[in-house]
XYZ file of C-alpha atoms in Angstrom:
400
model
C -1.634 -20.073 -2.950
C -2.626 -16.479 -3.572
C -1.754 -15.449 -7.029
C -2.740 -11.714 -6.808
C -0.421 -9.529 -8.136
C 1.002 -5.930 -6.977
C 1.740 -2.869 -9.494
C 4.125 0.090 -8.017
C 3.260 2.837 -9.487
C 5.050 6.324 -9.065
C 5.704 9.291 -10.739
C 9.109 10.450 -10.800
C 11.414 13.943 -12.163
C 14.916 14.391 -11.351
C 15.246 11.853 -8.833
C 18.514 10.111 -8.707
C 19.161 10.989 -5.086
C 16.254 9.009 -4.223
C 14.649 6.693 -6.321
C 17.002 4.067 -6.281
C 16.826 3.467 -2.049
C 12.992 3.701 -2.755
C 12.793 0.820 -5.451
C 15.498 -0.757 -3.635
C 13.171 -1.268 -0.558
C 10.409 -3.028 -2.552
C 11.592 -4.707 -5.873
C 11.358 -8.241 -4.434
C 7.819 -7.598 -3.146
C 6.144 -6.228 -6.455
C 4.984 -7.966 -9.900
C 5.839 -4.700 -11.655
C 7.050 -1.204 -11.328
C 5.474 1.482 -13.623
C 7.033 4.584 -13.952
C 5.797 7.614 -14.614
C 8.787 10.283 -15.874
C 7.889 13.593 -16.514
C 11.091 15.378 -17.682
C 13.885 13.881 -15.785
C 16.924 15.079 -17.056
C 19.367 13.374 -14.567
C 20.114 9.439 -14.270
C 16.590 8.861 -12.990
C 15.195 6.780 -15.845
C 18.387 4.632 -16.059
C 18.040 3.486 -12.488
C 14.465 2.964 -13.160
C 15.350 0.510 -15.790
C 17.976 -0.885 -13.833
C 14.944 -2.438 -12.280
C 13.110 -4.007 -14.910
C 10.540 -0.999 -14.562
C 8.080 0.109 -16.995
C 8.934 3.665 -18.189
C 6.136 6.165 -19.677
C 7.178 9.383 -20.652
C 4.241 11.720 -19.920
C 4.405 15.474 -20.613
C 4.027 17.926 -17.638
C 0.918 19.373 -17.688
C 0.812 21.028 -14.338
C -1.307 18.348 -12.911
C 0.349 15.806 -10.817
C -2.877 14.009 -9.969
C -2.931 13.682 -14.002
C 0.051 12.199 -13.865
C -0.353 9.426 -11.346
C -3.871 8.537 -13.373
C -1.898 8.180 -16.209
C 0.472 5.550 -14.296
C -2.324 3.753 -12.928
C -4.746 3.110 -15.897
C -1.828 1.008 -17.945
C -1.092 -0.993 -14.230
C -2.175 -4.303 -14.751
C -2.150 -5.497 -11.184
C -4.590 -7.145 -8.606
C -3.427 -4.277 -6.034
C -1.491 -0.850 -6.492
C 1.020 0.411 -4.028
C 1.708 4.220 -4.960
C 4.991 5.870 -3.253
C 6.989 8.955 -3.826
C 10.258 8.531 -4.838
C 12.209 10.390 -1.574
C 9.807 7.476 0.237
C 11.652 3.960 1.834
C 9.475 1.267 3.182
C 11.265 -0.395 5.876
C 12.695 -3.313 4.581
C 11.607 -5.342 7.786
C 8.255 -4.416 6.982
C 8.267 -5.163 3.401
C 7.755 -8.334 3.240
C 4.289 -7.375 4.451
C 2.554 -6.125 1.270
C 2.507 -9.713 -0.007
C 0.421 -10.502 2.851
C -1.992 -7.106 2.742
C -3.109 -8.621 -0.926
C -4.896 -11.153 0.740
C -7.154 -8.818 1.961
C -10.542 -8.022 0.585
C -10.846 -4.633 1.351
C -11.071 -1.813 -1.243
C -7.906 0.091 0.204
C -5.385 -0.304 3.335
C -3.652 2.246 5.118
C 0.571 2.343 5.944
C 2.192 3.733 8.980
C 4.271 7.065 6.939
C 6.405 8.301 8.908
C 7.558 12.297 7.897
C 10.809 13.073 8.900
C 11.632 17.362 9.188
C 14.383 18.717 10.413
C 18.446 18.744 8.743
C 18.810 15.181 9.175
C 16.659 12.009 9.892
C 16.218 11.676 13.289
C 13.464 8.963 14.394
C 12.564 11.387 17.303
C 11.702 14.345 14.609
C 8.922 13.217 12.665
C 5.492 13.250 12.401
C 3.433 9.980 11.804
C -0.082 9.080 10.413
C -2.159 6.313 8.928
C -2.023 7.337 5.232
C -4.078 4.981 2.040
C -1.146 3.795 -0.144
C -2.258 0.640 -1.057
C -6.060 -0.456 -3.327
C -7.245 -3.051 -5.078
C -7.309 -1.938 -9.233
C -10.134 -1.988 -11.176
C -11.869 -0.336 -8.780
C -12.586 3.480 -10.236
C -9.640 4.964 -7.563
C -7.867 7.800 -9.231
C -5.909 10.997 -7.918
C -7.602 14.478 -7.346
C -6.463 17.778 -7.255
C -3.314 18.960 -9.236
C -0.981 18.995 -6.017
C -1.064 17.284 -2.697
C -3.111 14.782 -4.977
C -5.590 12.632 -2.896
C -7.604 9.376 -3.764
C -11.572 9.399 -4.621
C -11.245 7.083 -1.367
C -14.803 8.605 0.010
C -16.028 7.999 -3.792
C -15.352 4.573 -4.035
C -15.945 3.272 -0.691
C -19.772 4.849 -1.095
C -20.095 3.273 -4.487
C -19.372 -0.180 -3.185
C -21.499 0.581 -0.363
C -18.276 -0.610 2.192
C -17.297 0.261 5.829
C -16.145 3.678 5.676
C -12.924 2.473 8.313
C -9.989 1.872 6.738
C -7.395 -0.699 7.996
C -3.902 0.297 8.845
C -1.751 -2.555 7.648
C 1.578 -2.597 9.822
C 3.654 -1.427 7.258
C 6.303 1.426 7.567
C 6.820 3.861 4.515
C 9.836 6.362 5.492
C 10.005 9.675 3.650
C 12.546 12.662 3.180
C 11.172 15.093 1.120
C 9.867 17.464 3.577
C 13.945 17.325 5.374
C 15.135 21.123 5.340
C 17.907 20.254 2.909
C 15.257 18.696 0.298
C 12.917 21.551 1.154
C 15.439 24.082 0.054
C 17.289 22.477 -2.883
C 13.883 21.831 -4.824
C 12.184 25.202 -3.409
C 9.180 23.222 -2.688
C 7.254 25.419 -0.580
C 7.185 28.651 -3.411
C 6.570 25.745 -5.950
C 3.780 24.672 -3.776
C 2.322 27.777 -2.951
C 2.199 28.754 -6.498
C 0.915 25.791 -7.879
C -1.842 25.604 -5.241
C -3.239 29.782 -5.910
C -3.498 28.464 -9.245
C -5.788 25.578 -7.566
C -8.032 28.181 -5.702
C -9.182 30.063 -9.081
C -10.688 26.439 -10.184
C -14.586 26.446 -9.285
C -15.740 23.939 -6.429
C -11.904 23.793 -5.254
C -11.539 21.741 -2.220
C -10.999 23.444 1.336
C -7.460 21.062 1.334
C -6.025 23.455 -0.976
C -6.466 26.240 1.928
C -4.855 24.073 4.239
C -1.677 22.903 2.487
C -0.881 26.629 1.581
C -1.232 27.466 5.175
C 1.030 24.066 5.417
C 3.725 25.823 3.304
C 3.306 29.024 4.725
C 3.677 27.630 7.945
C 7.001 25.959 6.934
C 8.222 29.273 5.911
C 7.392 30.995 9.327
C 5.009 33.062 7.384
C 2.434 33.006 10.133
C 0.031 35.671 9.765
C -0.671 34.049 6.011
C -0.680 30.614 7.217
C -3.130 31.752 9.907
C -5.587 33.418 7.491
C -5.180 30.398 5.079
C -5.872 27.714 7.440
C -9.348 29.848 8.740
C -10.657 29.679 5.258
C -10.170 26.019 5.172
C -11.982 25.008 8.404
C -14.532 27.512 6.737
C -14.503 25.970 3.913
C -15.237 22.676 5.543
C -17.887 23.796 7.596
C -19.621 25.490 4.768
C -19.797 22.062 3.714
C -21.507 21.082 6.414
C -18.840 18.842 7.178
C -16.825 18.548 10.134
C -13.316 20.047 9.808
C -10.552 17.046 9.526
C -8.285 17.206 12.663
C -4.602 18.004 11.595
C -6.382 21.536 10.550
C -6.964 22.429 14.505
C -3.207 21.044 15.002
C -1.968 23.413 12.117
C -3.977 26.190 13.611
C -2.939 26.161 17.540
C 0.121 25.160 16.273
C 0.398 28.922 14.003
C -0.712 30.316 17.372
C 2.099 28.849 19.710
C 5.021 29.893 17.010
C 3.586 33.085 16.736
C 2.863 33.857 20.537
C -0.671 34.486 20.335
C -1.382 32.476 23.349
C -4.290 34.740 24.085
C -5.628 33.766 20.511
C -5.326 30.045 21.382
C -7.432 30.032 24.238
C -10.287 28.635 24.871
C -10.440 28.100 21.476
C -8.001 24.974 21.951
C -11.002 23.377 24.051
C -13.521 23.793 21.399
C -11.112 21.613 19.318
C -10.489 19.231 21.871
C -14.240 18.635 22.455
C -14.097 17.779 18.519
C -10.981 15.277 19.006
C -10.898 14.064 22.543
C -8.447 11.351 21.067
C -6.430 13.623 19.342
C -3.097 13.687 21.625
C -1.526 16.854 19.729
C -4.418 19.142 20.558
C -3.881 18.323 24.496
C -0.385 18.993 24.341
C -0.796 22.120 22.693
C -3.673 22.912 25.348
C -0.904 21.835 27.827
C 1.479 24.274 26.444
C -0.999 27.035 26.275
C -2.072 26.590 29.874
C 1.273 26.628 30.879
C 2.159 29.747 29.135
C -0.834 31.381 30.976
C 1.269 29.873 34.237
C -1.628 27.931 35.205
C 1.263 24.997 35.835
C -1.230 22.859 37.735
C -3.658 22.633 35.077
C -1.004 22.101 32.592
C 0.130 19.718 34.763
C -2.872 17.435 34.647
C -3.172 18.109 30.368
C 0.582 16.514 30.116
C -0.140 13.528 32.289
C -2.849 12.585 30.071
C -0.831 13.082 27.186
C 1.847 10.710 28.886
C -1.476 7.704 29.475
C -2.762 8.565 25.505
C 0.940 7.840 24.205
C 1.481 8.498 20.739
C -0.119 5.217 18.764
C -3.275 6.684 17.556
C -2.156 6.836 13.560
C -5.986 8.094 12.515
C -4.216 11.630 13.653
C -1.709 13.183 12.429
C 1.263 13.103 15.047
C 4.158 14.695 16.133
C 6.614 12.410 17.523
C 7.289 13.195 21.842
C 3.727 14.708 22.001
C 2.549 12.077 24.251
C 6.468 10.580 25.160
C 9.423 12.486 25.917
C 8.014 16.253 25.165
C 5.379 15.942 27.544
C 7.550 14.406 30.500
C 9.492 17.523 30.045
C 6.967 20.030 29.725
C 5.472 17.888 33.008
C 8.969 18.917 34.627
C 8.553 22.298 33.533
C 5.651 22.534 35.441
C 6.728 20.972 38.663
C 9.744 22.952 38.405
C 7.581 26.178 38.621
C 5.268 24.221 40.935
C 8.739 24.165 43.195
C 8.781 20.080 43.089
C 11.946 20.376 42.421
C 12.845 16.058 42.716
C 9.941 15.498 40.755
C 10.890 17.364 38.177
C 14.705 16.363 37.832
C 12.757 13.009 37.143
C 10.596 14.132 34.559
C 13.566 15.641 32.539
C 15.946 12.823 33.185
C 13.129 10.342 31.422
C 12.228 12.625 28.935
C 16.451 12.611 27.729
C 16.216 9.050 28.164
C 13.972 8.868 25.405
C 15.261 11.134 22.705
C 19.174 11.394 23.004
C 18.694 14.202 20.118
C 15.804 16.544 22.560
C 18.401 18.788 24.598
C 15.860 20.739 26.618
C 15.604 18.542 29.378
C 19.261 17.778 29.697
C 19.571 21.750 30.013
C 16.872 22.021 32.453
C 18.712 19.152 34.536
C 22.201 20.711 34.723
C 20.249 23.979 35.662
C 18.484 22.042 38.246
C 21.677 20.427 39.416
C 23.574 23.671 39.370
C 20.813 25.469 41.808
C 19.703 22.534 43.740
C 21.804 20.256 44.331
C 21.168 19.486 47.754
C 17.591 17.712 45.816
C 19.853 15.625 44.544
C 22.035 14.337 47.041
C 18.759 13.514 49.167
C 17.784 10.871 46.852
C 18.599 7.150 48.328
C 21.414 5.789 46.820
C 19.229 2.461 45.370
C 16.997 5.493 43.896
C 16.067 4.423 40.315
C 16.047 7.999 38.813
C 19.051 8.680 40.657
C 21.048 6.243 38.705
C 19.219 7.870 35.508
C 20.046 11.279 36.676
C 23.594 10.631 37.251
C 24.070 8.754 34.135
C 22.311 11.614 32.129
C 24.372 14.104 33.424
C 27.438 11.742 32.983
C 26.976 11.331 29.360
C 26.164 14.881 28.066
C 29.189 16.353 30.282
C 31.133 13.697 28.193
C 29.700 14.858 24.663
C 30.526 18.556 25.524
C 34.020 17.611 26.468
């Protein structure tokens, strides 16, 4: 029987909203919880003990990295599993991490999914392959004072291992990035802040460009986040190294929201060249030629996006990119195309994958209201008829 054992480690302020869900999730999975608390003035510590967890006291310094090295160097565990506190792991999936210890890699990947938005909603988030679990012992440690990341590149050169990292199928949920969160803690100006203190350190890393365009972004701040995230894939390239992907997505996606379509293109294929199995970077190339009303090539970009799906976790991805967004950008199309059946299709799917997306249940009613002759020309036995008519049925109802 395996007898390796599994440290949580975390570092935690003010977090009684949170923490307890999070250690809930994962108490009868781990061999010991270490805490790290750095000023909590609420109940946080007291539901940490509630736990049997481990609870250092470790004075703010302004380094969060320092923080979580400081967590990890008293862990006395085979394996660590690191999590935020507004983080969940599934609890269907927990039972997993006992398994992932068997495992002789140096570090394994989860499936985090990032909710945004007022409220969770599984059809607003974005989702990526992210390390959260390595073997101790190992020289990992956090870098950089926010948006810490492991040495991972370090280590795994050091032991001279495959540079590909396994995604274990384990789900980690988190909330901090929900608008509510966002605003209460004032993350982004904390973040922005914190990280134009990073850039003044020598040798800074071209991430720190990236996550203030990231927060800028979030504030709808575009022309900053646009300047920001240039300097990054700069950065990178001075480097000589090739720029990491979600720094295209950020970019086209600071072009869309601001309406510089003209910007975005052909730029977009450049970037798509780079990621060919990046399905965010074709759906924004879909959106851009569609913008430019070139509907039939746009056309052609979303049905690829429909065949790539949405599974590819080595990318960071925004949920409906490659489901029910692109069927109704596809309808879009077709609409303008004047395939007007076709189209009611393509937005009666698309709702029938995301009860919360109301753009294609709009577009249908439209549809229905100008053309409903379409309609009644479908066979009765029609498929998408049914859907149609049950769509229709059931948002009537929820306006009622």
């Amino acid at each position: 029987m395996d007898d390796r054992r599994l440290s949580l480690c975390m570092i935690v302020k003010d977090e009684e909203n949170f923490i307890e869900g999070c250690l809930k999730s994962v108490k009868d999975y781990v061999d010991e919880i270490i805490i790290v608390d750095t000023g909590s003035t609420d109940r946080t510590v007291d539901i940490c003990k509630s736990f049997g967890a481990q609870i250092l006291t470790f004075p703010w310094n302004g380094s969060f990295s320092d923080a979580r090295n400081y967590g990890l160097e008293r862990a006395t565990g085979d394996w660590i599993l690191w999590l935020d506190a507004d983080e969940v792991v599934d609890t269907s999936d927990a039972k997993k991490l006992r398994e992932a210890l068997k495992f002789d890699d140096l570090l394994l990947s989860v499936h985090l999914i990032n909710y945004y938005g007022d409220s969770p909603d599984p059809n607003k988030t974005f989702d990526i392959a992210h390390t959260r679990l390595f073997q101790n012992h190992k020289g990992f440690k956090f870098n950089n004072k926010i948006h810490e990341m492991l040495n991972a590149n370090e280590i795994i050169a050091k032991f001279n291992e495959d540079p590909t990292i396994k995604t274990v199928p384990i789900k980690v949920f988190h909330y901090g990035y929900l608008d509510p969160v966002n605003k209460e803690k004032k993350k982004s100006e904390r973040n922005i802040g914190m990280l134009k203190d990073e850039l003044k350190q020598k040798d800074y890393s071209p991430w720190i460009e990236y996550h203030i365009a990231s927060e800028y972004y979030r504030l709808k701040n575009y022309n900053e986040a646009f300047d920001y995230v240039n300097r990054s894939i700069m950065g990178f390239l001075k480097q000589l190294k090739t720029p990491p992907s979600l720094l295209y997505r950020l970019k086209y996606s600071i072009l869309i929201s601001s309406g510089s379509i003209e910007g975005a293109w052909p730029g977009i294929e450049r970037a798509v060249t780079l990621y060919p199995d990046y399905v965010d970077l074709h759906f924004y190339k879909g959106i851009i030629l569609m913008v430019k009303d070139l509907f039939k090539e746009a056309l052609e970009v979303f049905d690829l996006c429909l065949e790539m799906g949405e599974e590819n976790l080595q990318h960071l991805t925004l949920k409906g990119v490659g489901s029910f967004q692109a069927l109704y950008y596809k309808g879009c199309c077709l609409e303008k195309l004047g395939n007007i059946e076709e189209a009611a299709k393509c937005y009666a799917r698309a709702s029938s994958l995301s009860s919360t997306f109301i753009s294609p249940v709009e577009a249908l009613h439209k549809i229905m209201e100008n053309h409903q002759d379409v309609f009644t020309a479908l066979p009765e036995d029609d498929e998408d008829k049914a859907l149609i008519t049950k769509i229709l049925s059931m948002s009537t109802n929820k306006n009622k």
